[in-house]
Structure formats: C-alpha cells, structure tokens
Amino acid sequence: MLAQVASADTSARVAEASLRQQYERALRNEWSLYNGPEYVDYVRRNTKGHRFFGSPDEQLATVTYGGTTYAKIPLRYDLVRQQLVLRPYQDDHQIQLVDELVEQFSIGGHTFVRLGAEAPGRGRFYDVLVEGPVSVLASHHKNYSVRTAATAIEGEITAATDYYIRKEGVYHSVKKAKDVVRLFPEHRAALRSYLQANKVAGREQAIVALVRYQAGLPTASSQ
C-alpha cells in the first residue's frame, strides 16, 4: 500500500514538473515574440494612402519566428520598410519583429517567405503565388514621399509589385506574360495559344495562370 502511495506521489510530481516545463517554455517563446525593438510611426497624418499590406488595420496572421510558429497573431506588414509590426496586449506602443528571426508568415490569405541573401530583388519577404518545381514569387513594396504644398506638407504612399519566376534554381524577373513565354521556349506555341484563348486580365493573374498551365504540359522526356 505504501509503495502504491509513493508511486502515485512520484507520478504526480513528474506530471507537475512536466506541466511547469511546458508553461515556462511557452512563456519564453511568447517573450521572444514580444522582445523586438520598438516600431516608431514615421508617416505624417495628412498622407494619402497607407504603408501596410492589404489593410491599414491589424490582421490575424501566422508567423514562424525564431523556430516557433505562432497562430492568430495580430500583425501588420509595413511595405515601405519591409517590417512586421506587432502591438502587444492592446498596448499603445508597437513592436517590430526582428527580420532575421522571421522565417515565413501568412497574412490576408498570402504566404510570405524570407529569402535572405538569395533574394532576387530589394524585398526582404516574398509572396509565394505558385509553389513547385517552377515557382512564382512577388515582392510587394511601397514608397513614401513628402512634398510641400501651398498650405501644408503632404505625404503620399504609392505601391508597386515585382514578379519573379524561380526555374531550375535561378530567379528570373518577369514584367508581363510575354516574359513568361520566353522562359519556356519548348512550350511557346502552347502558351501563346492559351493566352489568346483565355484572355486573362491582370498582370499577376496572367503570370500565375501561364506558370500553372505550363506545369501540366508534357516535357520533352515524356513525349
């Protein structure tokens, strides 16, 4: 009987220690997420447009940060400075996540990855539009400018997007559908016919549609 009681006490202590370790690990992980430098607002009040991806408001996002994945985190993605911004616990101040610790994140229905030194353009994070042997990535960025008007100093934020295709480990800049066709000379006729038949509207939509279509075409080795 005493042995059974001792065994039960030991099991309880082990379970309690395990729960404590899990709790402390969760606290450390959360602390690391909120331990970035302060994000200072730099945009003037009378500015046309906003600096963020999708919406000026916070969006629930999933982010892999420092090897840990956090879900349902309220984030904003600053496209002028290429920074992820977090407001902790309804606080007034905001935190900037450390770029080097961000591996990837999903926000507004888009998944972004950090490419680091291999990045083909000036962006830090790339929107994965098509993933596969041939991938399509987009680099979204915004420009903030200030000018002196007749009665006040005014700001304006404008947006632009650069597109890249990763084929056989090499990134190619593409600006229009014809650039995509040139990357696949073996499928040139089929891709041109696809464009003429489908009349895809929009630059991004056309690039994505062409890459997805060519993925289903037979290769030279399979013919």
mmCIF file of C-alpha atoms in Angstrom:
data_model
loop_
_atom_site.group_PDB
_atom_site.id
_atom_site.type_symbol
_atom_site.label_atom_id
_atom_site.label_comp_id
_atom_site.label_asym_id
_atom_site.label_seq_id
_atom_site.Cartn_x
_atom_site.Cartn_y
_atom_site.Cartn_z
ATOM 1 C CA MET A 1 0.000 0.000 0.000
ATOM 2 C CA LEU A 2 2.797 2.420 0.932
ATOM 3 C CA ALA A 3 4.576 1.562 -2.308
ATOM 4 C CA GLN A 4 1.450 2.418 -4.272
ATOM 5 C CA VAL A 5 1.113 5.771 -2.491
ATOM 6 C CA ALA A 6 4.783 6.556 -3.123
ATOM 7 C CA SER A 7 4.398 5.633 -6.775
ATOM 8 C CA ALA A 8 1.334 7.870 -7.098
ATOM 9 C CA ASP A 9 3.185 10.762 -5.440
ATOM 10 C CA THR A 10 6.118 10.308 -7.799
ATOM 11 C CA SER A 11 3.826 10.267 -10.849
ATOM 12 C CA ALA A 12 2.084 13.420 -9.642
ATOM 13 C CA ARG A 13 5.423 15.204 -9.152
ATOM 14 C CA VAL A 14 6.598 14.138 -12.608
ATOM 15 C CA ALA A 15 3.351 15.352 -14.189
ATOM 16 C CA GLU A 16 3.561 18.653 -12.299
ATOM 17 C CA ALA A 17 7.178 19.157 -13.363
ATOM 18 C CA SER A 18 6.269 18.418 -16.975
ATOM 19 C CA LEU A 19 3.428 20.950 -16.905
ATOM 20 C CA ARG A 20 5.716 23.543 -15.326
ATOM 21 C CA GLN A 21 8.323 22.996 -18.037
ATOM 22 C CA GLN A 22 5.682 23.368 -20.763
ATOM 23 C CA TYR A 23 4.391 26.561 -19.141
ATOM 24 C CA GLU A 24 7.880 28.044 -18.789
ATOM 25 C CA ARG A 25 8.698 27.093 -22.395
ATOM 26 C CA ALA A 26 5.516 28.799 -23.609
ATOM 27 C CA LEU A 27 6.384 31.930 -21.624
ATOM 28 C CA ARG A 28 9.903 32.009 -23.095
ATOM 29 C CA ASN A 29 8.537 31.594 -26.613
ATOM 30 C CA GLU A 30 5.971 34.345 -26.114
ATOM 31 C CA TRP A 31 8.578 36.606 -24.550
ATOM 32 C CA SER A 32 10.835 36.176 -27.594
ATOM 33 C CA LEU A 33 7.970 37.187 -29.902
ATOM 34 C CA TYR A 34 7.407 40.424 -27.970
ATOM 35 C CA ASN A 35 11.092 41.215 -27.475
ATOM 36 C CA GLY A 36 11.754 43.138 -30.706
ATOM 37 C CA PRO A 37 12.674 46.826 -30.935
ATOM 38 C CA GLU A 38 10.003 49.492 -30.748
ATOM 39 C CA TYR A 39 8.331 50.386 -34.030
ATOM 40 C CA VAL A 40 8.175 54.164 -34.357
ATOM 41 C CA ASP A 41 5.498 55.735 -36.538
ATOM 42 C CA TYR A 42 7.172 57.770 -39.277
ATOM 43 C CA VAL A 43 4.240 58.700 -41.542
ATOM 44 C CA ARG A 44 2.679 62.155 -41.390
ATOM 45 C CA ARG A 45 -1.015 62.446 -40.528
ATOM 46 C CA ASN A 46 -2.010 64.120 -43.790
ATOM 47 C CA THR A 47 -0.730 61.308 -46.001
ATOM 48 C CA LYS A 48 -2.552 59.844 -48.965
ATOM 49 C CA GLY A 49 -2.574 56.047 -48.873
ATOM 50 C CA HIS A 50 -1.239 53.662 -46.225
ATOM 51 C CA ARG A 51 2.006 51.741 -45.805
ATOM 52 C CA PHE A 52 0.698 48.260 -44.980
ATOM 53 C CA PHE A 53 -0.078 45.098 -46.945
ATOM 54 C CA GLY A 54 -3.756 44.648 -47.662
ATOM 55 C CA SER A 55 -5.233 46.746 -44.873
ATOM 56 C CA PRO A 56 -4.056 49.520 -42.559
ATOM 57 C CA ASP A 57 -5.642 47.568 -39.704
ATOM 58 C CA GLU A 58 -4.132 44.606 -37.907
ATOM 59 C CA GLN A 59 -4.835 41.204 -39.452
ATOM 60 C CA LEU A 60 -4.695 37.824 -37.753
ATOM 61 C CA ALA A 61 -1.587 36.093 -39.038
ATOM 62 C CA THR A 62 0.544 33.002 -38.560
ATOM 63 C CA VAL A 63 4.274 33.586 -38.234
ATOM 64 C CA THR A 64 7.257 31.267 -37.822
ATOM 65 C CA TYR A 65 9.651 33.264 -35.672
ATOM 66 C CA GLY A 66 12.865 32.023 -34.130
ATOM 67 C CA GLY A 67 11.921 28.437 -34.934
ATOM 68 C CA THR A 68 8.490 28.648 -33.279
ATOM 69 C CA THR A 69 5.192 29.011 -35.132
ATOM 70 C CA TYR A 70 2.596 31.377 -33.658
ATOM 71 C CA ALA A 71 -1.013 31.376 -34.870
ATOM 72 C CA LYS A 72 -3.688 34.086 -34.746
ATOM 73 C CA ILE A 73 -1.215 36.863 -34.030
ATOM 74 C CA PRO A 74 -2.450 40.403 -34.866
ATOM 75 C CA LEU A 75 0.143 41.735 -37.309
ATOM 76 C CA ARG A 76 0.639 44.417 -39.916
ATOM 77 C CA TYR A 77 3.213 44.221 -42.691
ATOM 78 C CA ASP A 78 4.866 47.578 -43.416
ATOM 79 C CA LEU A 79 5.711 47.544 -47.138
ATOM 80 C CA VAL A 80 7.723 50.774 -47.053
ATOM 81 C CA ARG A 81 10.246 49.460 -44.535
ATOM 82 C CA GLN A 82 9.599 45.744 -45.101
ATOM 83 C CA GLN A 83 8.862 45.182 -41.412
ATOM 84 C CA LEU A 84 6.368 43.081 -39.470
ATOM 85 C CA VAL A 85 4.643 45.116 -36.784
ATOM 86 C CA LEU A 86 3.003 43.767 -33.625
ATOM 87 C CA ARG A 87 1.009 45.569 -30.932
ATOM 88 C CA PRO A 88 1.218 43.576 -27.680
ATOM 89 C CA TYR A 89 -1.848 43.184 -25.485
ATOM 90 C CA GLN A 90 -3.722 46.288 -26.635
ATOM 91 C CA ASP A 91 -0.712 48.400 -25.687
ATOM 92 C CA ASP A 92 -0.207 51.816 -27.272
ATOM 93 C CA HIS A 93 3.352 51.150 -28.400
ATOM 94 C CA GLN A 94 4.205 48.780 -31.232
ATOM 95 C CA ILE A 95 6.976 46.221 -31.704
ATOM 96 C CA GLN A 96 8.962 45.461 -34.825
ATOM 97 C CA LEU A 97 9.779 41.777 -35.260
ATOM 98 C CA VAL A 98 13.471 41.059 -35.848
ATOM 99 C CA ASP A 99 13.833 40.362 -39.582
ATOM 100 C CA GLU A 100 16.458 37.643 -39.223
ATOM 101 C CA LEU A 101 14.169 35.611 -36.941
ATOM 102 C CA VAL A 102 11.183 35.660 -39.314
ATOM 103 C CA GLU A 103 11.204 32.518 -41.458
ATOM 104 C CA GLN A 104 7.765 32.883 -43.006
ATOM 105 C CA PHE A 105 4.317 34.272 -42.276
ATOM 106 C CA SER A 106 0.778 34.130 -43.627
ATOM 107 C CA ILE A 107 -1.430 37.206 -43.649
ATOM 108 C CA GLY A 108 -4.518 38.190 -45.621
ATOM 109 C CA GLY A 109 -4.590 34.868 -47.455
ATOM 110 C CA HIS A 110 -0.977 35.199 -48.667
ATOM 111 C CA THR A 111 2.121 33.294 -47.545
ATOM 112 C CA PHE A 112 5.443 35.139 -47.416
ATOM 113 C CA VAL A 113 8.906 33.624 -47.093
ATOM 114 C CA ARG A 114 12.215 35.232 -46.192
ATOM 115 C CA LEU A 115 14.882 34.503 -48.800
ATOM 116 C CA GLY A 116 17.867 36.273 -47.268
ATOM 117 C CA ALA A 117 20.995 36.553 -49.426
ATOM 118 C CA GLU A 118 19.423 34.633 -52.312
ATOM 119 C CA ALA A 119 16.639 37.202 -52.685
ATOM 120 C CA PRO A 120 16.323 38.285 -56.322
ATOM 121 C CA GLY A 121 15.133 41.828 -55.587
ATOM 122 C CA ARG A 122 15.142 44.510 -52.929
ATOM 123 C CA GLY A 123 12.391 42.979 -50.810
ATOM 124 C CA ARG A 124 13.010 41.019 -47.615
ATOM 125 C CA PHE A 125 9.886 38.858 -47.825
ATOM 126 C CA TYR A 126 8.359 37.281 -50.921
ATOM 127 C CA ASP A 127 4.728 36.385 -51.546
ATOM 128 C CA VAL A 128 4.568 32.785 -52.808
ATOM 129 C CA LEU A 129 1.988 32.831 -55.616
ATOM 130 C CA VAL A 130 2.876 29.443 -57.112
ATOM 131 C CA GLU A 131 4.934 26.789 -55.341
ATOM 132 C CA GLY A 132 6.503 23.890 -57.212
ATOM 133 C CA PRO A 133 9.415 22.968 -59.475
ATOM 134 C CA VAL A 134 8.691 26.312 -61.143
ATOM 135 C CA SER A 135 7.636 28.923 -58.578
ATOM 136 C CA VAL A 136 6.196 32.417 -58.849
ATOM 137 C CA LEU A 137 7.061 34.978 -56.180
ATOM 138 C CA ALA A 138 6.013 38.576 -55.757
ATOM 139 C CA SER A 139 7.884 41.349 -53.990
ATOM 140 C CA HIS A 140 5.384 43.939 -52.773
ATOM 141 C CA HIS A 141 6.760 47.306 -51.779
ATOM 142 C CA LYS A 142 5.567 50.852 -51.211
ATOM 143 C CA ASN A 143 7.248 54.231 -51.449
ATOM 144 C CA TYR A 144 6.646 57.098 -49.019
ATOM 145 C CA SER A 145 7.273 60.618 -50.286
ATOM 146 C CA VAL A 146 6.701 64.061 -48.799
ATOM 147 C CA ARG A 147 6.167 67.306 -50.670
ATOM 148 C CA THR A 148 5.459 70.894 -49.728
ATOM 149 C CA ALA A 149 2.045 72.043 -50.937
ATOM 150 C CA ALA A 150 0.640 75.559 -50.958
ATOM 151 C CA THR A 151 -0.612 75.428 -47.382
ATOM 152 C CA ALA A 152 0.927 72.323 -45.812
ATOM 153 C CA ILE A 153 3.415 69.487 -46.075
ATOM 154 C CA GLU A 154 1.717 66.462 -47.606
ATOM 155 C CA GLY A 155 2.725 62.838 -47.786
ATOM 156 C CA GLU A 156 1.864 60.164 -50.315
ATOM 157 C CA ILE A 157 2.352 56.404 -50.354
ATOM 158 C CA THR A 158 2.404 54.540 -53.655
ATOM 159 C CA ALA A 159 2.542 50.788 -54.248
ATOM 160 C CA ALA A 160 4.389 48.562 -56.712
ATOM 161 C CA THR A 161 4.991 44.842 -57.145
ATOM 162 C CA ASP A 162 7.872 42.980 -58.801
ATOM 163 C CA TYR A 163 7.399 39.400 -60.011
ATOM 164 C CA TYR A 164 9.943 36.599 -60.207
ATOM 165 C CA ILE A 165 9.909 33.060 -61.556
ATOM 166 C CA ARG A 166 12.228 30.519 -59.993
ATOM 167 C CA LYS A 167 13.177 27.932 -62.592
ATOM 168 C CA GLU A 168 15.928 25.361 -62.060
ATOM 169 C CA GLY A 169 17.212 27.291 -59.049
ATOM 170 C CA VAL A 170 17.524 30.611 -60.901
ATOM 171 C CA TYR A 171 15.301 33.655 -60.339
ATOM 172 C CA HIS A 172 14.044 35.485 -63.418
ATOM 173 C CA SER A 173 12.387 38.898 -63.293
ATOM 174 C CA VAL A 174 9.125 38.938 -65.267
ATOM 175 C CA LYS A 175 7.134 42.057 -66.040
ATOM 176 C CA LYS A 176 4.493 40.704 -68.418
ATOM 177 C CA ALA A 177 3.065 37.497 -69.864
ATOM 178 C CA LYS A 178 5.498 37.527 -72.803
ATOM 179 C CA ASP A 179 8.417 37.282 -70.364
ATOM 180 C CA VAL A 180 6.943 34.044 -69.030
ATOM 181 C CA VAL A 181 6.548 32.608 -72.531
ATOM 182 C CA ARG A 182 10.232 33.328 -73.285
ATOM 183 C CA LEU A 183 11.298 31.236 -70.294
ATOM 184 C CA PHE A 184 9.664 28.144 -71.786
ATOM 185 C CA PRO A 185 10.690 28.016 -75.469
ATOM 186 C CA GLU A 186 9.658 24.367 -75.710
ATOM 187 C CA HIS A 187 6.082 25.396 -74.860
ATOM 188 C CA ARG A 188 5.991 28.740 -76.675
ATOM 189 C CA ALA A 189 3.211 27.804 -79.106
ATOM 190 C CA ALA A 190 1.043 26.192 -76.423
ATOM 191 C CA LEU A 191 1.416 29.137 -74.039
ATOM 192 C CA ARG A 192 0.595 31.677 -76.741
ATOM 193 C CA SER A 193 -2.491 29.696 -77.700
ATOM 194 C CA TYR A 194 -3.523 29.579 -74.039
ATOM 195 C CA LEU A 195 -3.215 33.353 -73.722
ATOM 196 C CA GLN A 196 -5.219 34.006 -76.886
ATOM 197 C CA ALA A 197 -7.962 31.586 -75.875
ATOM 198 C CA ASN A 198 -8.350 32.711 -72.255
ATOM 199 C CA LYS A 199 -7.745 36.488 -72.317
ATOM 200 C CA VAL A 200 -6.541 36.529 -68.720
ATOM 201 C CA ALA A 201 -6.938 40.012 -67.247
ATOM 202 C CA GLY A 202 -4.278 41.498 -64.998
ATOM 203 C CA ARG A 203 -0.518 41.112 -64.996
ATOM 204 C CA GLU A 204 -0.288 38.956 -61.882
ATOM 205 C CA GLN A 205 -3.193 36.751 -62.939
ATOM 206 C CA ALA A 206 -1.631 36.166 -66.379
ATOM 207 C CA ILE A 207 1.798 35.281 -64.965
ATOM 208 C CA VAL A 208 0.318 32.852 -62.442
ATOM 209 C CA ALA A 209 -2.047 31.280 -64.981
ATOM 210 C CA LEU A 210 0.744 30.679 -67.506
ATOM 211 C CA VAL A 211 3.060 29.036 -64.982
ATOM 212 C CA ARG A 212 0.287 26.793 -63.698
ATOM 213 C CA TYR A 213 -0.703 25.883 -67.240
ATOM 214 C CA GLN A 214 2.840 25.015 -68.335
ATOM 215 C CA ALA A 215 3.195 22.746 -65.297
ATOM 216 C CA GLY A 216 0.599 20.461 -66.878
ATOM 217 C CA LEU A 217 2.200 20.383 -70.319
ATOM 218 C CA PRO A 218 4.256 17.322 -71.326
ATOM 219 C CA THR A 219 8.020 17.636 -71.063
ATOM 220 C CA ALA A 220 10.388 16.620 -73.836
ATOM 221 C CA SER A 221 11.300 13.432 -71.955
ATOM 222 C CA SER A 222 7.652 12.395 -71.563
ATOM 223 C CA GLN A 223 6.674 12.914 -75.196
#
